[in-house]
């Protein structure tokens, strides 16, 4: 043949033909019955394992052996493709490097016959995987020219004769031709299958309607072509934060979303290079699946940017060839464009859905000032739009703890009842982690998440939790959950994060409004407290003024009393002496008696002035106020009966005793009863009531004197306790009774006040302090 250029695969075809033609002309000493041992008579030349098994079986048929194998050489390894009574070694790979027997054969391809007793017998047995119990081993290299294509290794419990050994050597020469032919046919068939697969890829994948359908069809083609144990596709999200992982598990496509940071595939994404790993253990290379030994990892690039990674993995060492790598690169380049188109379309649809959700949330919560209403509306809309089984919205309270403000979904009643059993159910678990770090979490399998804490009664498989952040401040979180695994996608995460950004603005506005309301309430409360203090200060000032008036009047009264007392005593005394000597029938006797009466009345007024002004010595003891009231009531009993007054005493039982001057307190009670009687000239009702009561955070003993008289005019209320102020001037009132009572009560560290309504009556309240050790 002749050609201007000849490809390597063409050379192999011509070499195969010439070797087949030389089979019968070489080695004329080959016996006639051996002519049909080899020569391409395999029933299925494209089935490499069966063809090689037939070759090995033919050899053992003519030269009986107890065990053996046939291995094909490639990429520095021998792979055992056929065996004779040694099934456990099928598929094993033997290294032809280092200081080994197989390495020596590779360097010097001579047939070897080793008999038991060899000094390295046990070591070699482990190296070539032949039983150490055998008596002899035969190792026959299969050579095509100067190139080794494989090795046949045999073991027998009886030594080979010279004739058998020579025949084995001749067999190895001609078996090499058949093995080469079978390998070539297998590679050609494999190449044609993969070319057909590319055609299938172009037709089938391009007609897919969505991203999941594209991946499913690609996986079916790759599984049929490479027959690998593990097939994975990792697609990077548009923001580079998450990976959508597709993996064939138990003949099912199981997608799930994982974060890029800390993921085993992250290194491959950053490097963006084709990687073919022949032995993960030898290279110390961390694969996606720990149990795998070999891997073929190819990046998906779109316009120069890595958008994903396609990974094939196998439990066999050196399972993938350079041809596999080139084929996978072609597939990945086509797949990248389809994936990017499908992903962009899905993200566009997702963003439209997100905008619809946010628009509806805005319409319903805008203007609300109650965060609980905002939270509940948001949770309801999340369930309505995305059919979540559980949606929870939590906000931070004043103590910086998360509180559930909105919850919705089919699982809401169950979860709410479960959370009610805990003091702080939201401070741990995934929600607590997001609250602490502010970083979103999407877990397709919560059982694999270290932060997850189980809520009794609610079994979940997937969860997304995002924070409501305002700078470094966390305002709350949104948490959605599902009972099944792999329920959420990156689209769900984007929707929740978009909604969280809007809710942050709403909650912040509500918080500011609430702070303004709280400030306004505080100001109003402060204003009321200030008003009360001003009124208290005004009352205290009035008391001081009243006390000053009393002091001034007392000093004046003392001087007047002393000036008038002596003349009045003289007038009264001489009037009495004159009346003793004056006859009863004297016309002057009536006038003189009137003088005596008026003098005595004047002396009584002077005496009361002196009592008001004089700081007499007070004797105070612990006494029962009820007993004092009963004594005064007994003294005034006749007066009460003759005044047509219905008198009633409502005295509290077991009241504590107070420190008092009994005589002075009797004067107070007597003055109040007299005032009440004067206010009811035509009769009425009069009551005296006592009880213990708390006022201004102190314990007091209260005496209330209530009448149904004329009452006191509003304009007279502020002057009622002033000395000499009286509303009974025409009835002979002096205006000193209430002033004296006021002074006595205040001197006892108490107070006296009144409520009065014209034509309805008046009530005087006397407050006496109860000391802490009154018991």
XYZ file of N, CA, C and O in Angstrom, residues 67-208:
568
model
N -3.972 -23.188 37.130
C -4.437 -21.804 37.263
C -3.708 -20.908 36.296
O -2.640 -21.266 35.777
N -4.301 -19.715 36.032
C -3.623 -18.802 35.137
C -4.456 -17.569 34.847
O -5.635 -17.482 35.214
N -3.841 -16.594 34.201
C -4.551 -15.381 33.795
C -3.928 -14.793 32.550
O -2.782 -15.085 32.211
N -4.699 -13.936 31.866
C -4.225 -13.209 30.691
C -4.532 -11.746 30.932
O -5.694 -11.381 31.221
N -3.521 -10.895 30.863
C -3.674 -9.464 31.151
C -3.243 -8.647 29.953
O -2.333 -9.018 29.210
N -3.899 -7.489 29.750
C -3.596 -6.560 28.669
C -2.857 -5.369 29.251
O -3.209 -4.840 30.315
N -1.823 -4.940 28.514
C -0.989 -3.824 28.977
C -1.536 -2.501 28.439
O -1.937 -2.394 27.269
N -1.510 -1.466 29.323
C -1.886 -0.116 28.904
C -1.679 0.876 30.025
O -2.011 0.610 31.195
N -1.121 2.050 29.692
C -0.906 3.137 30.657
C -0.098 2.693 31.868
O -0.357 3.117 33.003
N 0.911 1.816 31.643
C 1.815 1.425 32.726
C 1.275 0.328 33.611
O 1.913 -0.021 34.611
N 0.096 -0.233 33.288
C -0.505 -1.269 34.108
C -0.863 -2.480 33.254
O -1.079 -2.383 32.039
N -0.920 -3.619 33.922
C -1.501 -4.818 33.348
C -2.879 -5.016 33.980
O -3.015 -5.058 35.210
N -3.897 -5.162 33.148
C -5.234 -5.418 33.669
C -5.629 -6.835 33.287
O -5.650 -7.196 32.115
N -5.959 -7.655 34.296
C -6.317 -9.049 34.072
C -7.721 -9.107 33.485
O -8.704 -8.767 34.139
N -7.801 -9.539 32.231
C -9.066 -9.575 31.507
C -9.648 -10.986 31.427
O -10.837 -11.145 31.116
N -8.804 -12.040 31.666
C -9.287 -13.417 31.608
C -8.539 -14.240 32.642
O -7.398 -13.915 33.004
N -9.181 -15.296 33.151
C -8.543 -16.119 34.185
C -8.878 -17.589 33.959
O -9.822 -17.939 33.234
N -8.067 -18.449 34.586
C -8.340 -19.884 34.589
C -8.329 -20.362 36.040
O -7.295 -20.393 36.696
N -9.536 -20.614 36.565
C -9.735 -21.095 37.928
C -9.201 -20.144 38.995
O -8.850 -20.579 40.093
N -9.138 -18.860 38.677
C -8.745 -17.827 39.669
C -9.699 -16.633 39.551
O -9.307 -15.529 39.173
N -10.977 -16.805 39.848
C -11.962 -15.740 39.611
C -11.735 -14.494 40.471
O -12.129 -13.398 40.084
N -11.079 -14.675 41.612
C -10.919 -13.529 42.518
C -9.966 -12.470 41.980
O -9.961 -11.331 42.476
N -9.174 -12.790 40.964
C -8.200 -11.807 40.467
C -8.681 -11.116 39.204
O -7.997 -10.225 38.686
N -9.859 -11.469 38.715
C -10.354 -10.864 37.477
C -10.572 -9.367 37.678
O -11.180 -8.927 38.650
N -10.048 -8.588 36.751
C -10.182 -7.136 36.817
C -9.092 -6.444 37.612
O -9.016 -5.209 37.628
N -8.217 -7.207 38.266
C -7.128 -6.619 39.041
C -6.113 -5.971 38.115
O -5.949 -6.363 36.953
N -5.442 -4.936 38.652
C -4.412 -4.250 37.880
C -3.065 -4.454 38.549
O -2.936 -4.318 39.777
N -2.062 -4.793 37.732
C -0.709 -5.059 38.219
C 0.229 -4.007 37.653
O 0.239 -3.733 36.444
N 0.999 -3.408 38.535
C 1.940 -2.379 38.108
C 3.164 -3.020 37.445
O 3.660 -4.063 37.897
N 3.637 -2.374 36.381
C 4.864 -2.831 35.718
C 6.003 -1.848 35.948
O 6.949 -1.770 35.163
N 5.899 -1.102 37.035
C 6.958 -0.166 37.380
C 7.703 -0.604 38.616
O 7.334 -1.575 39.291
N 8.773 0.107 38.954
C 9.543 -0.197 40.146
C 10.453 -1.392 39.970
O 10.724 -1.860 38.858
N 10.889 -1.950 41.094
C 11.817 -3.085 41.085
C 11.019 -4.364 41.260
O 11.007 -4.995 42.317
N 10.283 -4.732 40.225
C 9.434 -5.922 40.280
C 9.792 -6.859 39.125
O 10.471 -6.482 38.164
N 9.275 -8.089 39.229
C 9.502 -9.065 38.182
C 8.841 -8.633 36.877
O 9.411 -8.777 35.789
N 7.642 -8.087 36.992
C 6.931 -7.639 35.794
C 7.670 -6.478 35.133
O 7.662 -6.353 33.906
N 8.305 -5.617 35.927
C 9.080 -4.511 35.359
C 10.278 -5.065 34.579
O 10.656 -4.524 33.526
N 10.885 -6.140 35.083
C 12.011 -6.760 34.384
C 11.558 -7.346 33.038
O 12.255 -7.247 32.028
N 10.367 -7.947 33.052
C 9.851 -8.513 31.797
C 9.569 -7.413 30.792
O 9.801 -7.589 29.585
N 9.062 -6.282 31.271
C 8.803 -5.166 30.369
C 10.112 -4.681 29.728
O 10.160 -4.357 28.533
N 11.182 -4.679 30.528
C 12.483 -4.231 30.018
C 13.108 -5.293 29.098
O 13.632 -4.988 28.028
N 13.018 -6.542 29.518
C 13.578 -7.659 28.734
C 12.495 -8.715 28.582
O 12.334 -9.599 29.430
N 11.713 -8.632 27.489
C 10.518 -9.481 27.342
C 10.842 -10.926 26.977
O 10.584 -11.378 25.842
N 11.400 -11.653 27.941
C 11.681 -13.072 27.734
C 10.714 -13.889 28.585
O 10.316 -13.484 29.681
N 10.395 -15.099 28.080
C 9.539 -16.010 28.853
C 10.305 -16.508 30.070
O 11.511 -16.779 30.003
N 9.587 -16.651 31.189
C 10.215 -17.073 32.441
C 9.505 -18.307 32.965
O 8.266 -18.429 32.884
N 10.334 -19.236 33.506
C 9.794 -20.405 34.182
C 10.434 -20.446 35.556
O 11.646 -20.593 35.686
N 9.578 -20.303 36.572
C 10.064 -20.248 37.959
C 9.547 -21.459 38.706
O 8.346 -21.769 38.659
N 10.466 -22.151 39.390
C 10.091 -23.325 40.158
C 10.107 -23.002 41.648
O 10.801 -22.095 42.089
N 9.304 -23.764 42.357
C 9.204 -23.547 43.802
C 10.565 -23.749 44.451
O 11.300 -24.664 44.077
N 10.896 -22.945 45.372
C 12.231 -22.947 45.964
C 12.996 -21.714 45.577
O 14.096 -21.465 46.100
N 12.460 -20.937 44.648
C 13.077 -19.660 44.276
C 13.150 -18.784 45.527
O 12.204 -18.732 46.333
N 14.265 -18.070 45.758
C 14.425 -17.289 47.000
C 13.337 -16.220 47.195
O 13.005 -15.881 48.333
N 12.773 -15.685 46.102
C 11.732 -14.637 46.225
C 10.356 -15.189 45.874
O 9.474 -14.456 45.405
N 10.188 -16.508 46.098
C 8.951 -17.168 45.669
C 7.696 -16.493 46.271
O 6.743 -16.164 45.560
N 7.674 -16.251 47.567
C 6.493 -15.692 48.225
C 6.253 -14.233 47.823
O 5.102 -13.801 47.669
N 7.350 -13.515 47.648
C 7.204 -12.111 47.244
C 6.624 -12.029 45.842
O 5.710 -11.245 45.561
N 7.147 -12.881 44.943
C 6.677 -12.866 43.554
C 5.220 -13.328 43.483
O 4.431 -12.840 42.666
N 4.852 -14.287 44.365
C 3.477 -14.782 44.371
C 2.485 -13.638 44.607
O 1.429 -13.558 43.971
N 2.813 -12.742 45.524
C 1.949 -11.593 45.794
C 1.947 -10.615 44.629
O 0.944 -9.956 44.349
N 3.099 -10.542 43.939
C 3.223 -9.575 42.841
C 2.424 -10.004 41.619
O 1.745 -9.193 40.992
N 2.486 -11.302 41.270
C 1.838 -11.754 40.035
C 0.505 -12.451 40.301
O -0.137 -12.954 39.368
N 0.092 -12.520 41.574
C -1.225 -13.052 41.961
C -1.422 -14.508 41.534
O -2.517 -14.919 41.148
N -0.352 -15.316 41.607
C -0.450 -16.751 41.357
C -0.277 -17.486 42.686
O 0.416 -16.994 43.597
N -0.903 -18.639 42.844
C -0.848 -19.341 44.137
C 0.565 -19.789 44.501
O 1.281 -20.361 43.665
N 0.950 -19.550 45.740
C 2.288 -19.941 46.215
C 2.388 -21.442 46.435
O 3.495 -21.993 46.561
N 1.249 -22.121 46.440
C 1.268 -23.574 46.649
C 1.661 -24.348 45.390
O 1.885 -25.564 45.438
N 1.721 -23.671 44.239
C 2.067 -24.346 42.980
C 3.545 -24.757 42.989
O 4.361 -24.232 43.756
N 3.895 -25.708 42.066
C 5.279 -26.170 41.941
C 6.050 -25.359 40.913
O 7.272 -25.240 41.009
N 5.323 -24.759 39.941
C 6.016 -24.038 38.879
C 5.096 -22.945 38.341
O 3.864 -23.075 38.348
N 5.710 -21.824 37.883
C 4.983 -20.748 37.238
C 5.592 -20.531 35.855
O 6.807 -20.661 35.665
N 4.735 -20.147 34.925
C 5.209 -19.764 33.589
C 4.678 -18.375 33.277
O 3.473 -18.126 33.390
N 5.586 -17.464 32.915
C 5.201 -16.095 32.591
C 5.606 -15.838 31.143
O 6.797 -15.832 30.805
N 4.601 -15.612 30.266
C 4.834 -15.527 28.828
C 4.409 -14.162 28.325
O 3.203 -13.845 28.300
N 5.340 -13.282 27.933
C 4.968 -11.987 27.367
C 4.397 -12.145 25.968
O 4.846 -12.979 25.185
N 3.383 -11.349 25.646
C 2.784 -11.336 24.310
C 3.328 -10.122 23.589
O 2.984 -8.980 23.932
N 4.160 -10.365 22.567
C 4.882 -9.293 21.910
C 4.379 -9.111 20.478
O 4.128 -10.075 19.757
N 4.212 -7.848 20.080
C 3.965 -7.468 18.689
C 5.173 -6.650 18.272
O 5.273 -5.456 18.601
N 6.075 -7.278 17.565
C 7.339 -6.637 17.278
C 8.106 -6.439 18.569
O 8.345 -7.395 19.319
N 8.504 -5.215 18.847
C 9.202 -4.897 20.100
C 8.255 -4.337 21.167
O 8.710 -3.839 22.189
N 6.988 -4.412 20.893
C 6.002 -3.820 21.809
C 5.246 -4.931 22.528
O 4.775 -5.880 21.911
N 5.150 -4.765 23.873
C 4.422 -5.746 24.662
C 2.941 -5.377 24.663
O 2.573 -4.226 24.908
N 2.093 -6.354 24.354
C 0.646 -6.103 24.336
C -0.065 -6.756 25.503
O -1.181 -6.405 25.828
N 0.592 -7.747 26.135
C -0.012 -8.385 27.297
C 0.881 -9.464 27.840
O 2.014 -9.679 27.374
N 0.412 -10.206 28.834
C 1.172 -11.293 29.471
C 0.200 -12.411 29.806
O -0.930 -12.177 30.243
N 0.669 -13.641 29.593
C -0.044 -14.831 30.053
C 0.770 -15.431 31.196
O 1.982 -15.655 31.050
N 0.125 -15.672 32.342
C 0.801 -16.270 33.499
C 0.064 -17.545 33.874
O -1.169 -17.557 33.969
N 0.825 -18.665 34.047
C 0.247 -19.972 34.330
C 0.906 -20.572 35.563
O 2.077 -20.298 35.852
N 0.139 -21.399 36.286
C 0.700 -22.110 37.446
C 0.265 -23.574 37.374
O -0.828 -23.889 36.875
N 1.179 -24.475 37.857
C 0.857 -25.901 37.818
C 1.525 -26.581 38.995
O 2.596 -26.168 39.439
N 0.869 -27.635 39.457
C 1.402 -28.382 40.598
C 2.440 -29.430 40.185
O 3.023 -30.079 41.051
N 2.629 -29.574 38.871
C 3.674 -30.476 38.336
C 4.527 -29.693 37.364
O 4.039 -28.782 36.677
N 5.808 -30.028 37.312
C 6.720 -29.267 36.473
C 6.378 -29.457 34.993
O 5.820 -30.477 34.575
N 6.719 -28.419 34.175
C 6.535 -28.510 32.724
C 7.688 -29.328 32.123
O 8.861 -29.161 32.503
N 7.319 -30.176 31.152
C 8.378 -30.873 30.412
C 8.981 -29.904 29.407
O 8.405 -28.841 29.128
N 10.133 -30.250 28.856
C 10.787 -29.372 27.887
C 9.908 -29.175 26.660
O 9.841 -28.082 26.098
N 9.225 -30.250 26.262
C 8.346 -30.138 25.087
C 7.203 -29.172 25.371
O 6.860 -28.319 24.538
N 6.623 -29.311 26.557
C 5.518 -28.407 26.945
C 6.004 -26.958 27.023
O 5.292 -26.029 26.607
N 7.190 -26.787 27.562
C 7.709 -25.418 27.708
C 7.958 -24.783 26.343
O 7.632 -23.611 26.139
N 8.546 -25.560 25.402
C 8.789 -25.016 24.062
C 7.472 -24.683 23.358
O 7.344 -23.672 22.678
N 6.474 -25.563 23.539
C 5.181 -25.308 22.900
C 4.533 -24.058 23.492
O 3.937 -23.252 22.776
N 4.661 -23.857 24.815
C 4.097 -22.655 25.457
C 4.736 -21.391 24.887
O 4.056 -20.381 24.652
N 6.052 -21.437 24.649
C 6.740 -20.266 24.107
C 6.249 -19.964 22.691
O 6.069 -18.800 22.326
N 6.046 -21.074 21.887
C 5.531 -20.848 20.530
C 4.090 -20.321 20.587
O 3.714 -19.426 19.832
N 3.297 -20.839 21.527
C 1.910 -20.376 21.675
C 1.858 -18.884 21.987
O 1.005 -18.157 21.476
N 2.781 -18.427 22.817
C 2.748 -17.019 23.232
C 2.995 -16.091 22.055
O 2.440 -14.997 21.979
N 3.833 -16.565 21.114
C 4.129 -15.731 19.947
C 2.885 -15.541 19.110
O 2.525 -14.429 18.708
N 2.170 -16.638 18.834
C 1.012 -16.552 17.952
C -0.240 -16.078 18.685
O -1.133 -15.505 18.074
N -0.303 -16.283 20.006
C -1.433 -15.754 20.776
C -1.418 -14.234 20.787
O -2.464 -13.582 20.833
N -0.187 -13.658 20.728
C -0.068 -12.204 20.741
C -0.814 -11.587 19.571
O -1.443 -10.528 19.682
N -0.761 -12.253 18.405
C -1.436 -11.737 17.214
C -2.951 -11.710 17.417
O -3.626 -10.715 17.120
N -3.479 -12.836 17.932
C -4.921 -12.874 18.174
C -5.337 -11.843 19.216
O -6.348 -11.153 19.070
N -4.558 -11.718 20.307
C -4.882 -10.743 21.360
C -4.882 -9.339 20.801
O -5.765 -8.515 21.075
N -3.864 -9.021 19.980
C -3.788 -7.696 19.390
C -5.007 -7.423 18.518
O -5.584 -6.330 18.530
N -5.411 -8.464 17.752
C -6.569 -8.295 16.885
C -7.826 -8.049 17.713
O -8.632 -7.161 17.420
N -8.000 -8.844 18.794
C -9.202 -8.687 19.607
C -9.237 -7.315 20.275
O -10.283 -6.663 20.365
N -8.080 -6.856 20.766
C -8.022 -5.530 21.407
C -8.354 -4.447 20.395
O -9.079 -3.494 20.680
N -7.791 -4.596 19.172
C -8.052 -3.596 18.139
C -9.531 -3.556 17.775
O -10.134 -2.484 17.656
N -10.117 -4.748 17.580
C -11.549 -4.791 17.285
C -12.375 -4.142 18.402
O -13.330 -3.424 18.155
N -12.009 -4.423 19.651
C -12.748 -3.863 20.784
C -12.631 -2.342 20.821
O -13.605 -1.620 21.065
N -11.416 -1.837 20.570
C -11.221 -0.382 20.575
C -11.981 0.272 19.430
O -12.571 1.357 19.589
N -11.985 -0.395 18.282
C -12.730 0.164 17.146
C -14.226 0.179 17.453
O -14.931 1.157 17.160
N -14.715 -0.900 18.022
C -16.134 -0.957 18.366
C -16.480 0.105 19.405
O -17.514 0.782 19.325
N -15.590 0.266 20.378
C -15.816 1.278 21.424
C -15.809 2.673 20.819
O -16.631 3.534 21.173
N -14.876 2.885 19.889
C -14.811 4.191 19.236
C -16.092 4.472 18.457
O -16.645 5.580 18.497
N -16.576 3.462 17.731
C -17.805 3.651 16.958
C -18.997 3.910 17.880
O -19.869 4.729 17.579
N -19.032 3.199 19.013
C -20.137 3.427 19.955
C -20.109 4.857 20.484
O -21.139 5.508 20.631
N -18.928 5.367 20.764
C -18.844 6.722 21.312
C -19.134 7.775 20.252
O -19.706 8.830 20.556
N -18.748 7.476 19.023
C -19.131 8.390 17.951
C -20.652 8.420 17.803
O -21.261 9.476 17.599
N -21.263 7.264 17.912
C -22.724 7.206 17.856
C -23.336 7.948 19.042
O -24.380 8.592 18.917
N -22.669 7.856 20.198
C -23.171 8.552 21.376
C -23.171 10.062 21.169
O -24.095 10.774 21.583
N -22.137 10.596 20.490
C -22.102 12.031 20.215
C -23.260 12.430 19.314
O -23.871 13.498 19.491
N -23.571 11.576 18.346
C -24.728 11.862 17.498
C -26.019 11.851 18.315
O -26.892 12.709 18.153
N -26.134 10.838 19.208
C -27.311 10.787 20.077
C -27.390 12.024 20.951
O -28.471 12.572 21.197
N -26.229 12.451 21.466
C -26.185 13.629 22.315
C -26.725 14.856 21.581
O -27.529 15.624 22.114
N -26.281 15.039 20.353
C -26.707 16.202 19.583
C -28.204 16.184 19.322
O -28.871 17.221 19.357
N -28.764 14.999 19.087
C -30.180 14.922 18.740
C -31.086 14.908 19.972
O -32.087 15.620 20.031
N -30.728 14.090 20.942
C -31.616 13.888 22.095
C -31.564 15.049 23.077
O -32.582 15.588 23.495
N -30.359 15.481 23.453
C -30.217 16.501 24.482
C -30.764 17.847 24.025
O -31.386 18.588 24.784
N -30.541 18.189 22.744
C -30.978 19.493 22.255
C -32.494 19.651 22.269
O -33.014 20.757 22.230
N -33.236 18.536 22.309
C -34.696 18.608 22.322
C -35.281 18.643 23.733
O -36.496 18.665 23.887
N -34.440 18.644 24.757
C -34.932 18.670 26.143
C -35.608 20.006 26.437
O -35.225 21.051 25.914
